[in-house]
mmCIF file with all atom_site columns, C-alpha atoms in Angstrom:
data_model
loop_
_atom_site.group_PDB
_atom_site.id
_atom_site.type_symbol
_atom_site.label_atom_id
_atom_site.label_alt_id
_atom_site.label_comp_id
_atom_site.label_asym_id
_atom_site.label_entity_id
_atom_site.label_seq_id
_atom_site.pdbx_PDB_ins_code
_atom_site.Cartn_x
_atom_site.Cartn_y
_atom_site.Cartn_z
_atom_site.occupancy
_atom_site.B_iso_or_equiv
_atom_site.pdbx_formal_charge
_atom_site.auth_seq_id
_atom_site.auth_comp_id
_atom_site.auth_asym_id
_atom_site.auth_atom_id
_atom_site.pdbx_PDB_model_num
ATOM 1   C CA . MET A 1 1   ? 9.710  -53.981 -25.631 1.00 75.00 ? 1   MET A CA 1
ATOM 2   C CA . LYS A 1 2   ? 8.850  -54.993 -22.398 1.00 92.00 ? 2   LYS A CA 1
ATOM 3   C CA . ILE A 1 3   ? 11.644 -53.169 -20.305 1.00 97.00 ? 3   ILE A CA 1
ATOM 4   C CA . ARG A 1 4   ? 12.126 -55.837 -17.760 1.00 97.00 ? 4   ARG A CA 1
ATOM 5   C CA . LEU A 1 5   ? 14.313 -54.759 -14.327 1.00 98.00 ? 5   LEU A CA 1
ATOM 6   C CA . PRO A 1 6   ? 15.792 -57.018 -12.144 1.00 95.00 ? 6   PRO A CA 1
ATOM 7   C CA . GLU A 1 7   ? 13.773 -58.380 -9.346  1.00 93.00 ? 7   GLU A CA 1
ATOM 8   C CA . VAL A 1 8   ? 16.165 -58.135 -6.111  1.00 96.00 ? 8   VAL A CA 1
ATOM 9   C CA . GLU A 1 9   ? 15.778 -60.139 -3.212  1.00 95.00 ? 9   GLU A CA 1
ATOM 10  C CA . ARG A 1 10  ? 17.772 -57.319 -0.753  1.00 97.00 ? 10  ARG A CA 1
ATOM 11  C CA . PRO A 1 11  ? 17.847 -54.573 -2.539  1.00 98.00 ? 11  PRO A CA 1
ATOM 12  C CA . GLN A 1 12  ? 20.992 -51.902 -1.515  1.00 98.00 ? 12  GLN A CA 1
ATOM 13  C CA . VAL A 1 13  ? 19.547 -48.980 -3.419  1.00 98.00 ? 13  VAL A CA 1
ATOM 14  C CA . SER A 1 14  ? 15.931 -48.093 -4.100  1.00 98.00 ? 14  SER A CA 1
ATOM 15  C CA . ILE A 1 15  ? 15.983 -45.930 -7.074  1.00 98.00 ? 15  ILE A CA 1
ATOM 16  C CA . VAL A 1 16  ? 12.835 -43.517 -6.738  1.00 98.00 ? 16  VAL A CA 1
ATOM 17  C CA . ILE A 1 17  ? 11.357 -41.936 -9.590  1.00 98.00 ? 17  ILE A CA 1
ATOM 18  C CA . VAL A 1 18  ? 8.008  -39.884 -9.823  1.00 97.00 ? 18  VAL A CA 1
ATOM 19  C CA . ALA A 1 19  ? 6.353  -39.817 -12.933 1.00 97.00 ? 19  ALA A CA 1
ATOM 20  C CA . TYR A 1 20  ? 4.326  -37.384 -14.552 1.00 96.00 ? 20  TYR A CA 1
ATOM 21  C CA . GLY A 1 21  ? 3.466  -37.995 -18.042 1.00 96.00 ? 21  GLY A CA 1
ATOM 22  C CA . GLY A 1 22  ? 6.701  -38.236 -20.211 1.00 96.00 ? 22  GLY A CA 1
ATOM 23  C CA . TRP A 1 23  ? 6.611  -42.007 -21.406 1.00 97.00 ? 23  TRP A CA 1
ATOM 24  C CA . PRO A 1 24  ? 8.924  -41.975 -24.395 1.00 97.00 ? 24  PRO A CA 1
ATOM 25  C CA . LEU A 1 25  ? 11.292 -39.959 -21.594 1.00 98.00 ? 25  LEU A CA 1
ATOM 26  C CA . LEU A 1 26  ? 10.431 -42.241 -19.081 1.00 98.00 ? 26  LEU A CA 1
ATOM 27  C CA . SER A 1 27  ? 10.927 -45.841 -20.901 1.00 98.00 ? 27  SER A CA 1
ATOM 28  C CA . SER A 1 28  ? 14.348 -44.563 -21.891 1.00 98.00 ? 28  SER A CA 1
ATOM 29  C CA . CYS A 1 29  ? 15.404 -43.708 -18.489 1.00 98.00 ? 29  CYS A CA 1
ATOM 30  C CA . LEU A 1 30  ? 13.964 -47.321 -17.294 1.00 98.00 ? 30  LEU A CA 1
ATOM 31  C CA . THR A 1 31  ? 15.782 -48.653 -19.943 1.00 98.00 ? 31  THR A CA 1
ATOM 32  C CA . SER A 1 32  ? 19.372 -46.785 -19.067 1.00 98.00 ? 32  SER A CA 1
ATOM 33  C CA . ILE A 1 33  ? 19.099 -47.705 -15.758 1.00 98.00 ? 33  ILE A CA 1
ATOM 34  C CA . ARG A 1 34  ? 18.702 -51.434 -16.540 1.00 98.00 ? 34  ARG A CA 1
ATOM 35  C CA . GLU A 1 35  ? 21.327 -51.664 -18.954 1.00 98.00 ? 35  GLU A CA 1
ATOM 36  C CA . HIS A 1 36  ? 24.139 -49.535 -17.235 1.00 98.00 ? 36  HIS A CA 1
ATOM 37  C CA . THR A 1 37  ? 23.454 -50.384 -12.915 1.00 98.00 ? 37  THR A CA 1
ATOM 38  C CA . GLU A 1 38  ? 24.630 -53.340 -11.526 1.00 97.00 ? 38  GLU A CA 1
ATOM 39  C CA . PRO A 1 39  ? 21.608 -55.502 -10.336 1.00 97.00 ? 39  PRO A CA 1
ATOM 40  C CA . ILE A 1 40  ? 21.601 -54.476 -6.425  1.00 98.00 ? 40  ILE A CA 1
ATOM 41  C CA . TYR A 1 41  ? 18.837 -51.732 -6.840  1.00 98.00 ? 41  TYR A CA 1
ATOM 42  C CA . GLU A 1 42  ? 14.922 -51.968 -7.281  1.00 98.00 ? 42  GLU A CA 1
ATOM 43  C CA . VAL A 1 43  ? 13.025 -49.212 -9.011  1.00 98.00 ? 43  VAL A CA 1
ATOM 44  C CA . VAL A 1 44  ? 10.095 -47.763 -7.112  1.00 98.00 ? 44  VAL A CA 1
ATOM 45  C CA . LEU A 1 45  ? 7.992  -45.730 -9.755  1.00 98.00 ? 45  LEU A CA 1
ATOM 46  C CA . ILE A 1 46  ? 5.606  -43.203 -8.523  1.00 98.00 ? 46  ILE A CA 1
ATOM 47  C CA . ASP A 1 47  ? 2.841  -42.424 -11.177 1.00 98.00 ? 47  ASP A CA 1
ATOM 48  C CA . ASN A 1 48  ? 1.279  -38.812 -10.326 1.00 96.00 ? 48  ASN A CA 1
ATOM 49  C CA . ALA A 1 49  ? -1.867 -39.311 -12.663 1.00 96.00 ? 49  ALA A CA 1
ATOM 50  C CA . SER A 1 50  ? -0.284 -39.127 -15.697 1.00 97.00 ? 50  SER A CA 1
ATOM 51  C CA . PRO A 1 51  ? -2.807 -37.630 -18.269 1.00 96.00 ? 51  PRO A CA 1
ATOM 52  C CA . ASP A 1 52  ? -1.010 -39.677 -21.156 1.00 96.00 ? 52  ASP A CA 1
ATOM 53  C CA . GLU A 1 53  ? -0.373 -43.649 -21.817 1.00 97.00 ? 53  GLU A CA 1
ATOM 54  C CA . THR A 1 54  ? 2.435  -43.243 -18.885 1.00 97.00 ? 54  THR A CA 1
ATOM 55  C CA . PRO A 1 55  ? -0.242 -44.986 -16.446 1.00 97.00 ? 55  PRO A CA 1
ATOM 56  C CA . GLU A 1 56  ? -1.171 -48.075 -19.259 1.00 97.00 ? 56  GLU A CA 1
ATOM 57  C CA . ARG A 1 57  ? 2.403  -48.190 -20.399 1.00 97.00 ? 57  ARG A CA 1
ATOM 58  C CA . LEU A 1 58  ? 3.809  -49.019 -17.073 1.00 97.00 ? 58  LEU A CA 1
ATOM 59  C CA . HIS A 1 59  ? 1.004  -51.804 -16.114 1.00 96.00 ? 59  HIS A CA 1
ATOM 60  C CA . SER A 1 60  ? 2.332  -53.612 -19.318 1.00 96.00 ? 60  SER A CA 1
ATOM 61  C CA . ASP A 1 61  ? 5.509  -52.624 -20.430 1.00 97.00 ? 61  ASP A CA 1
ATOM 62  C CA . VAL A 1 62  ? 7.519  -52.467 -17.612 1.00 97.00 ? 62  VAL A CA 1
ATOM 63  C CA . ALA A 1 63  ? 8.385  -55.618 -15.320 1.00 97.00 ? 63  ALA A CA 1
ATOM 64  C CA . GLY A 1 64  ? 10.329 -55.943 -12.058 1.00 97.00 ? 64  GLY A CA 1
ATOM 65  C CA . ALA A 1 65  ? 9.195  -52.663 -10.510 1.00 97.00 ? 65  ALA A CA 1
ATOM 66  C CA . HIS A 1 66  ? 7.207  -51.468 -7.739  1.00 97.00 ? 66  HIS A CA 1
ATOM 67  C CA . VAL A 1 67  ? 4.881  -49.297 -9.201  1.00 98.00 ? 67  VAL A CA 1
ATOM 68  C CA . ILE A 1 68  ? 2.512  -46.903 -6.745  1.00 98.00 ? 68  ILE A CA 1
ATOM 69  C CA . TYR A 1 69  ? -0.239 -45.123 -8.695  1.00 98.00 ? 69  TYR A CA 1
ATOM 70  C CA . ASN A 1 70  ? -1.632 -42.121 -7.347  1.00 97.00 ? 70  ASN A CA 1
ATOM 71  C CA . ASP A 1 71  ? -5.550 -40.617 -8.054  1.00 96.00 ? 71  ASP A CA 1
ATOM 72  C CA . GLU A 1 72  ? -4.195 -36.975 -8.463  1.00 95.00 ? 72  GLU A CA 1
ATOM 73  C CA . ASN A 1 73  ? -0.525 -35.361 -8.957  1.00 94.00 ? 73  ASN A CA 1
ATOM 74  C CA . VAL A 1 74  ? 0.843  -34.667 -5.299  1.00 93.00 ? 74  VAL A CA 1
ATOM 75  C CA . GLY A 1 75  ? 3.649  -33.014 -6.977  1.00 93.00 ? 75  GLY A CA 1
ATOM 76  C CA . PHE A 1 76  ? 7.514  -34.241 -6.754  1.00 94.00 ? 76  PHE A CA 1
ATOM 77  C CA . GLY A 1 77  ? 7.973  -33.925 -3.004  1.00 95.00 ? 77  GLY A CA 1
ATOM 78  C CA . PRO A 1 78  ? 5.389  -35.771 -1.353  1.00 95.00 ? 78  PRO A CA 1
ATOM 79  C CA . GLY A 1 79  ? 5.701  -38.516 -4.577  1.00 96.00 ? 79  GLY A CA 1
ATOM 80  C CA . SER A 1 80  ? 8.799  -39.254 -3.504  1.00 97.00 ? 80  SER A CA 1
ATOM 81  C CA . ASN A 1 81  ? 8.320  -39.451 -0.399  1.00 97.00 ? 81  ASN A CA 1
ATOM 82  C CA . THR A 1 82  ? 5.752  -42.365 -0.584  1.00 97.00 ? 82  THR A CA 1
ATOM 83  C CA . GLY A 1 83  ? 8.389  -43.865 -2.453  1.00 98.00 ? 83  GLY A CA 1
ATOM 84  C CA . ALA A 1 84  ? 10.772 -43.648 0.136   1.00 98.00 ? 84  ALA A CA 1
ATOM 85  C CA . ALA A 1 85  ? 8.568  -45.120 2.407   1.00 98.00 ? 85  ALA A CA 1
ATOM 86  C CA . ALA A 1 86  ? 8.061  -48.047 0.159   1.00 98.00 ? 86  ALA A CA 1
ATOM 87  C CA . ALA A 1 87  ? 11.883 -48.660 -0.484  1.00 98.00 ? 87  ALA A CA 1
ATOM 88  C CA . ARG A 1 88  ? 12.956 -51.607 0.785   1.00 98.00 ? 88  ARG A CA 1
ATOM 89  C CA . ALA A 1 89  ? 16.668 -50.523 0.293   1.00 98.00 ? 89  ALA A CA 1
ATOM 90  C CA . PRO A 1 90  ? 18.917 -48.822 2.889   1.00 98.00 ? 90  PRO A CA 1
ATOM 91  C CA . LEU A 1 91  ? 20.025 -46.284 0.388   1.00 98.00 ? 91  LEU A CA 1
ATOM 92  C CA . LEU A 1 92  ? 17.377 -44.216 -1.581  1.00 98.00 ? 92  LEU A CA 1
ATOM 93  C CA . CYS A 1 93  ? 18.401 -42.713 -4.985  1.00 98.00 ? 93  CYS A CA 1
ATOM 94  C CA . PHE A 1 94  ? 15.912 -39.860 -6.193  1.00 98.00 ? 94  PHE A CA 1
ATOM 95  C CA . LEU A 1 95  ? 15.937 -40.115 -10.003 1.00 98.00 ? 95  LEU A CA 1
ATOM 96  C CA . ASN A 1 96  ? 14.168 -38.077 -12.523 1.00 97.00 ? 96  ASN A CA 1
ATOM 97  C CA . GLY A 1 97  ? 12.330 -39.831 -14.847 1.00 97.00 ? 97  GLY A CA 1
ATOM 98  C CA . ASP A 1 98  ? 14.242 -37.744 -18.266 1.00 96.00 ? 98  ASP A CA 1
ATOM 99  C CA . ALA A 1 99  ? 17.627 -38.400 -17.169 1.00 97.00 ? 99  ALA A CA 1
ATOM 100 C CA . LEU A 1 100 ? 19.968 -41.479 -18.590 1.00 98.00 ? 100 LEU A CA 1
ATOM 101 C CA . VAL A 1 101 ? 22.386 -42.958 -16.512 1.00 98.00 ? 101 VAL A CA 1
ATOM 102 C CA . GLN A 1 102 ? 25.883 -43.745 -17.860 1.00 96.00 ? 102 GLN A CA 1
ATOM 103 C CA . PRO A 1 103 ? 28.291 -46.905 -17.511 1.00 97.00 ? 103 PRO A CA 1
ATOM 104 C CA . GLY A 1 104 ? 29.728 -46.704 -14.068 1.00 96.00 ? 104 GLY A CA 1
ATOM 105 C CA . TRP A 1 105 ? 27.327 -43.939 -12.674 1.00 97.00 ? 105 TRP A CA 1
ATOM 106 C CA . LEU A 1 106 ? 26.040 -45.635 -9.587  1.00 98.00 ? 106 LEU A CA 1
ATOM 107 C CA . PRO A 1 107 ? 29.346 -47.070 -7.909  1.00 98.00 ? 107 PRO A CA 1
ATOM 108 C CA . PRO A 1 108 ? 31.015 -43.793 -6.997  1.00 96.00 ? 108 PRO A CA 1
ATOM 109 C CA . LEU A 1 109 ? 28.023 -42.480 -5.363  1.00 97.00 ? 109 LEU A CA 1
ATOM 110 C CA . LYS A 1 110 ? 27.680 -45.114 -3.220  1.00 98.00 ? 110 LYS A CA 1
ATOM 111 C CA . ALA A 1 111 ? 31.181 -45.503 -2.309  1.00 97.00 ? 111 ALA A CA 1
ATOM 112 C CA . THR A 1 112 ? 31.137 -41.630 -1.274  1.00 96.00 ? 112 THR A CA 1
ATOM 113 C CA . LEU A 1 113 ? 28.166 -42.174 1.120   1.00 95.00 ? 113 LEU A CA 1
ATOM 114 C CA . ASP A 1 114 ? 29.508 -45.662 2.422   1.00 94.00 ? 114 ASP A CA 1
ATOM 115 C CA . ALA A 1 115 ? 33.097 -43.929 3.078   1.00 95.00 ? 115 ALA A CA 1
ATOM 116 C CA . ASP A 1 116 ? 32.126 -40.977 5.154   1.00 95.00 ? 116 ASP A CA 1
ATOM 117 C CA . ALA A 1 117 ? 29.709 -40.845 7.992   1.00 95.00 ? 117 ALA A CA 1
ATOM 118 C CA . GLU A 1 118 ? 29.530 -37.313 7.780   1.00 97.00 ? 118 GLU A CA 1
ATOM 119 C CA . VAL A 1 119 ? 28.397 -37.441 3.858   1.00 98.00 ? 119 VAL A CA 1
ATOM 120 C CA . GLY A 1 120 ? 24.514 -37.223 3.923   1.00 98.00 ? 120 GLY A CA 1
ATOM 121 C CA . ALA A 1 121 ? 23.471 -36.733 0.603   1.00 98.00 ? 121 ALA A CA 1
ATOM 122 C CA . VAL A 1 122 ? 25.640 -37.365 -2.975  1.00 98.00 ? 122 VAL A CA 1
ATOM 123 C CA . VAL A 1 123 ? 24.990 -36.091 -6.534  1.00 97.00 ? 123 VAL A CA 1
ATOM 124 C CA . PRO A 1 124 ? 26.692 -36.397 -9.650  1.00 96.00 ? 124 PRO A CA 1
ATOM 125 C CA . LEU A 1 125 ? 27.788 -33.957 -12.087 1.00 94.00 ? 125 LEU A CA 1
ATOM 126 C CA . LEU A 1 126 ? 24.680 -33.683 -14.274 1.00 95.00 ? 126 LEU A CA 1
ATOM 127 C CA . LEU A 1 127 ? 25.113 -33.125 -18.026 1.00 95.00 ? 127 LEU A CA 1
ATOM 128 C CA . ASN A 1 128 ? 23.375 -32.135 -20.737 1.00 95.00 ? 128 ASN A CA 1
ATOM 129 C CA . GLN A 1 129 ? 22.435 -34.031 -24.033 1.00 92.00 ? 129 GLN A CA 1
ATOM 130 C CA . ASP A 1 130 ? 25.466 -32.047 -26.141 1.00 93.00 ? 130 ASP A CA 1
ATOM 131 C CA . GLY A 1 131 ? 27.820 -32.975 -23.256 1.00 90.00 ? 131 GLY A CA 1
ATOM 132 C CA . THR A 1 132 ? 27.817 -29.841 -21.822 1.00 93.00 ? 132 THR A CA 1
ATOM 133 C CA . VAL A 1 133 ? 27.479 -29.806 -17.837 1.00 92.00 ? 133 VAL A CA 1
ATOM 134 C CA . GLN A 1 134 ? 24.069 -28.827 -16.464 1.00 93.00 ? 134 GLN A CA 1
ATOM 135 C CA . GLU A 1 135 ? 25.176 -29.157 -13.198 1.00 92.00 ? 135 GLU A CA 1
ATOM 136 C CA . ALA A 1 136 ? 28.294 -29.636 -10.906 1.00 88.00 ? 136 ALA A CA 1
ATOM 137 C CA . GLY A 1 137 ? 26.115 -29.136 -7.656  1.00 91.00 ? 137 GLY A CA 1
ATOM 138 C CA . SER A 1 138 ? 24.860 -26.188 -6.765  1.00 91.00 ? 138 SER A CA 1
ATOM 139 C CA . VAL A 1 139 ? 24.905 -22.973 -3.975  1.00 91.00 ? 139 VAL A CA 1
ATOM 140 C CA . VAL A 1 140 ? 22.471 -20.712 -2.641  1.00 91.00 ? 140 VAL A CA 1
ATOM 141 C CA . ASP A 1 141 ? 23.428 -16.895 -2.667  1.00 90.00 ? 141 ASP A CA 1
ATOM 142 C CA . SER A 1 142 ? 22.832 -14.409 0.472   1.00 90.00 ? 142 SER A CA 1
ATOM 143 C CA . GLU A 1 143 ? 19.164 -13.844 -1.118  1.00 89.00 ? 143 GLU A CA 1
ATOM 144 C CA . GLY A 1 144 ? 18.114 -17.206 -1.304  1.00 86.00 ? 144 GLY A CA 1
ATOM 145 C CA . TRP A 1 145 ? 18.675 -17.821 -4.905  1.00 88.00 ? 145 TRP A CA 1
ATOM 146 C CA . ALA A 1 146 ? 20.067 -21.319 -6.199  1.00 87.00 ? 146 ALA A CA 1
ATOM 147 C CA . LEU A 1 147 ? 22.797 -21.129 -8.519  1.00 87.00 ? 147 LEU A CA 1
ATOM 148 C CA . ALA A 1 148 ? 24.294 -24.598 -10.390 1.00 87.00 ? 148 ALA A CA 1
ATOM 149 C CA . LEU A 1 149 ? 27.970 -24.677 -10.800 1.00 86.00 ? 149 LEU A CA 1
ATOM 150 C CA . CYS A 1 150 ? 29.654 -25.046 -13.701 1.00 82.00 ? 150 CYS A CA 1
ATOM 151 C CA . GLY A 1 151 ? 26.571 -24.380 -16.097 1.00 83.00 ? 151 GLY A CA 1
ATOM 152 C CA . GLY A 1 152 ? 27.861 -24.843 -19.826 1.00 79.00 ? 152 GLY A CA 1
ATOM 153 C CA . HIS A 1 153 ? 31.057 -25.613 -19.227 1.00 83.00 ? 153 HIS A CA 1
ATOM 154 C CA . LEU A 1 154 ? 32.767 -28.747 -20.960 1.00 82.00 ? 154 LEU A CA 1
ATOM 155 C CA . SER A 1 155 ? 32.409 -31.856 -19.394 1.00 80.00 ? 155 SER A CA 1
ATOM 156 C CA . GLU A 1 156 ? 36.318 -32.524 -19.351 1.00 79.00 ? 156 GLU A CA 1
ATOM 157 C CA . SER A 1 157 ? 36.946 -29.380 -17.779 1.00 80.00 ? 157 SER A CA 1
ATOM 158 C CA . LEU A 1 158 ? 39.387 -29.954 -14.803 1.00 80.00 ? 158 LEU A CA 1
ATOM 159 C CA . GLU A 1 159 ? 37.218 -27.333 -12.849 1.00 79.00 ? 159 GLU A CA 1
ATOM 160 C CA . HIS A 1 160 ? 34.488 -29.512 -11.677 1.00 78.00 ? 160 HIS A CA 1
ATOM 161 C CA . ALA A 1 161 ? 36.885 -33.128 -12.178 1.00 79.00 ? 161 ALA A CA 1
ATOM 162 C CA . PHE A 1 162 ? 36.750 -33.564 -8.280  1.00 84.00 ? 162 PHE A CA 1
ATOM 163 C CA . GLY A 1 163 ? 34.774 -33.928 -5.066  1.00 89.00 ? 163 GLY A CA 1
ATOM 164 C CA . ARG A 1 164 ? 33.869 -31.060 -3.451  1.00 91.00 ? 164 ARG A CA 1
ATOM 165 C CA . ASP A 1 165 ? 31.547 -29.671 -0.986  1.00 95.00 ? 165 ASP A CA 1
ATOM 166 C CA . VAL A 1 166 ? 27.897 -27.947 -1.914  1.00 96.00 ? 166 VAL A CA 1
ATOM 167 C CA . ASP A 1 167 ? 25.043 -26.610 -0.622  1.00 95.00 ? 167 ASP A CA 1
ATOM 168 C CA . PHE A 1 168 ? 22.516 -28.893 -2.496  1.00 95.00 ? 168 PHE A CA 1
ATOM 169 C CA . GLY A 1 169 ? 22.260 -30.830 -5.114  1.00 94.00 ? 169 GLY A CA 1
ATOM 170 C CA . SER A 1 170 ? 19.312 -31.758 -7.557  1.00 94.00 ? 170 SER A CA 1
ATOM 171 C CA . ALA A 1 171 ? 17.130 -34.333 -6.725  1.00 95.00 ? 171 ALA A CA 1
ATOM 172 C CA . ALA A 1 172 ? 17.292 -35.146 -10.576 1.00 96.00 ? 172 ALA A CA 1
ATOM 173 C CA . CYS A 1 173 ? 20.047 -37.432 -9.386  1.00 98.00 ? 173 CYS A CA 1
ATOM 174 C CA . LEU A 1 174 ? 20.339 -37.515 -5.303  1.00 98.00 ? 174 LEU A CA 1
ATOM 175 C CA . LEU A 1 175 ? 21.915 -40.540 -3.168  1.00 98.00 ? 175 LEU A CA 1
ATOM 176 C CA . THR A 1 176 ? 21.285 -40.203 0.560   1.00 98.00 ? 176 THR A CA 1
ATOM 177 C CA . SER A 1 177 ? 20.155 -42.914 3.110   1.00 98.00 ? 177 SER A CA 1
ATOM 178 C CA . LYS A 1 178 ? 16.736 -43.551 4.537   1.00 98.00 ? 178 LYS A CA 1
ATOM 179 C CA . LYS A 1 179 ? 17.719 -42.854 7.680   1.00 97.00 ? 179 LYS A CA 1
ATOM 180 C CA . ALA A 1 180 ? 19.233 -39.428 7.435   1.00 98.00 ? 180 ALA A CA 1
ATOM 181 C CA . PHE A 1 181 ? 16.181 -38.512 4.674   1.00 98.00 ? 181 PHE A CA 1
ATOM 182 C CA . ASP A 1 182 ? 14.109 -40.094 7.564   1.00 98.00 ? 182 ASP A CA 1
ATOM 183 C CA . ARG A 1 183 ? 15.654 -38.020 9.911   1.00 97.00 ? 183 ARG A CA 1
ATOM 184 C CA . ALA A 1 184 ? 15.264 -35.072 8.288   1.00 98.00 ? 184 ALA A CA 1
ATOM 185 C CA . GLY A 1 185 ? 11.688 -35.184 7.661   1.00 97.00 ? 185 GLY A CA 1
ATOM 186 C CA . GLY A 1 186 ? 12.139 -35.945 4.271   1.00 97.00 ? 186 GLY A CA 1
ATOM 187 C CA . PHE A 1 187 ? 11.060 -33.703 1.533   1.00 97.00 ? 187 PHE A CA 1
ATOM 188 C CA . ASP A 1 188 ? 8.789  -30.854 2.697   1.00 95.00 ? 188 ASP A CA 1
ATOM 189 C CA . PRO A 1 189 ? 5.345  -30.794 1.287   1.00 91.00 ? 189 PRO A CA 1
ATOM 190 C CA . ALA A 1 190 ? 5.037  -27.136 1.675   1.00 90.00 ? 190 ALA A CA 1
ATOM 191 C CA . TYR A 1 191 ? 6.451  -26.828 -1.844  1.00 85.00 ? 191 TYR A CA 1
ATOM 192 C CA . GLU A 1 192 ? 3.896  -29.053 -3.559  1.00 73.00 ? 192 GLU A CA 1
ATOM 193 C CA . LEU A 1 193 ? 4.064  -28.401 -7.194  1.00 73.00 ? 193 LEU A CA 1
ATOM 194 C CA . GLY A 1 194 ? 7.425  -26.447 -7.272  1.00 71.00 ? 194 GLY A CA 1
ATOM 195 C CA . TYR A 1 195 ? 10.826 -26.474 -6.516  1.00 82.00 ? 195 TYR A CA 1
ATOM 196 C CA . TYR A 1 196 ? 13.359 -26.578 -4.077  1.00 91.00 ? 196 TYR A CA 1
ATOM 197 C CA . GLU A 1 197 ? 12.775 -29.468 -2.200  1.00 94.00 ? 197 GLU A CA 1
ATOM 198 C CA . ASP A 1 198 ? 15.979 -30.795 -2.909  1.00 95.00 ? 198 ASP A CA 1
ATOM 199 C CA . ALA A 1 199 ? 17.650 -27.403 -1.360  1.00 95.00 ? 199 ALA A CA 1
ATOM 200 C CA . ASP A 1 200 ? 15.495 -27.490 1.662   1.00 96.00 ? 200 ASP A CA 1
ATOM 201 C CA . LEU A 1 201 ? 16.331 -31.347 2.259   1.00 97.00 ? 201 LEU A CA 1
ATOM 202 C CA . CYS A 1 202 ? 20.218 -30.912 1.830   1.00 97.00 ? 202 CYS A CA 1
ATOM 203 C CA . PHE A 1 203 ? 19.854 -27.910 4.379   1.00 96.00 ? 203 PHE A CA 1
ATOM 204 C CA . LYS A 1 204 ? 18.257 -29.993 6.864   1.00 98.00 ? 204 LYS A CA 1
ATOM 205 C CA . LEU A 1 205 ? 20.869 -32.447 6.736   1.00 98.00 ? 205 LEU A CA 1
ATOM 206 C CA . ALA A 1 206 ? 23.505 -29.551 6.915   1.00 98.00 ? 206 ALA A CA 1
ATOM 207 C CA . GLU A 1 207 ? 21.544 -28.910 10.173  1.00 98.00 ? 207 GLU A CA 1
ATOM 208 C CA . LEU A 1 208 ? 22.039 -32.756 11.704  1.00 98.00 ? 208 LEU A CA 1
ATOM 209 C CA . GLY A 1 209 ? 26.017 -32.169 10.563  1.00 98.00 ? 209 GLY A CA 1
ATOM 210 C CA . LEU A 1 210 ? 25.661 -33.541 7.619   1.00 98.00 ? 210 LEU A CA 1
ATOM 211 C CA . ARG A 1 211 ? 27.498 -32.500 4.189   1.00 97.00 ? 211 ARG A CA 1
ATOM 212 C CA . THR A 1 212 ? 26.105 -32.521 0.514   1.00 97.00 ? 212 THR A CA 1
#
């Protein structure tokens, strides 16, 4: 079944997804975006030379997305930077290709960013498939270890049922403005195929006086 995403002349949000294989999960992700998101967005999808059927499926089964095909796997950060450069909207939402968005997911993120000029990035509560909390933002300890907040808690727990400042949020789903992202220099390519690009980005935003 073809996944038809809306073609919006002036999108408010560019959803940037970097893919490396895993077509069934990516297909579910794109379907959840289509079903649970008001058509104010575009999808910019970077295929990092997926070794499976993903490139062919993107070509044949997905309509309405801006797809960029890389000749090699350049990693999450550089791939995201490529997507951000191609994005048309003033807001960028970096989203993992295995994430499933829920009804009403985008408006609170966008409203938080729109309401406060001191906010540089916004992240949601991330849940595991069993409904428990995977992450309610993250902090970095004195030795540089990243610690996810409230991992394993019940999603209904009041401990995380409010907005708060965090050191950083996972780029599994992270909303920022294109202006702030560019000012921070985007994701540092030094991390290549590793992790920590999202933490580094949020700390660079903090150096600019912007909160997560």
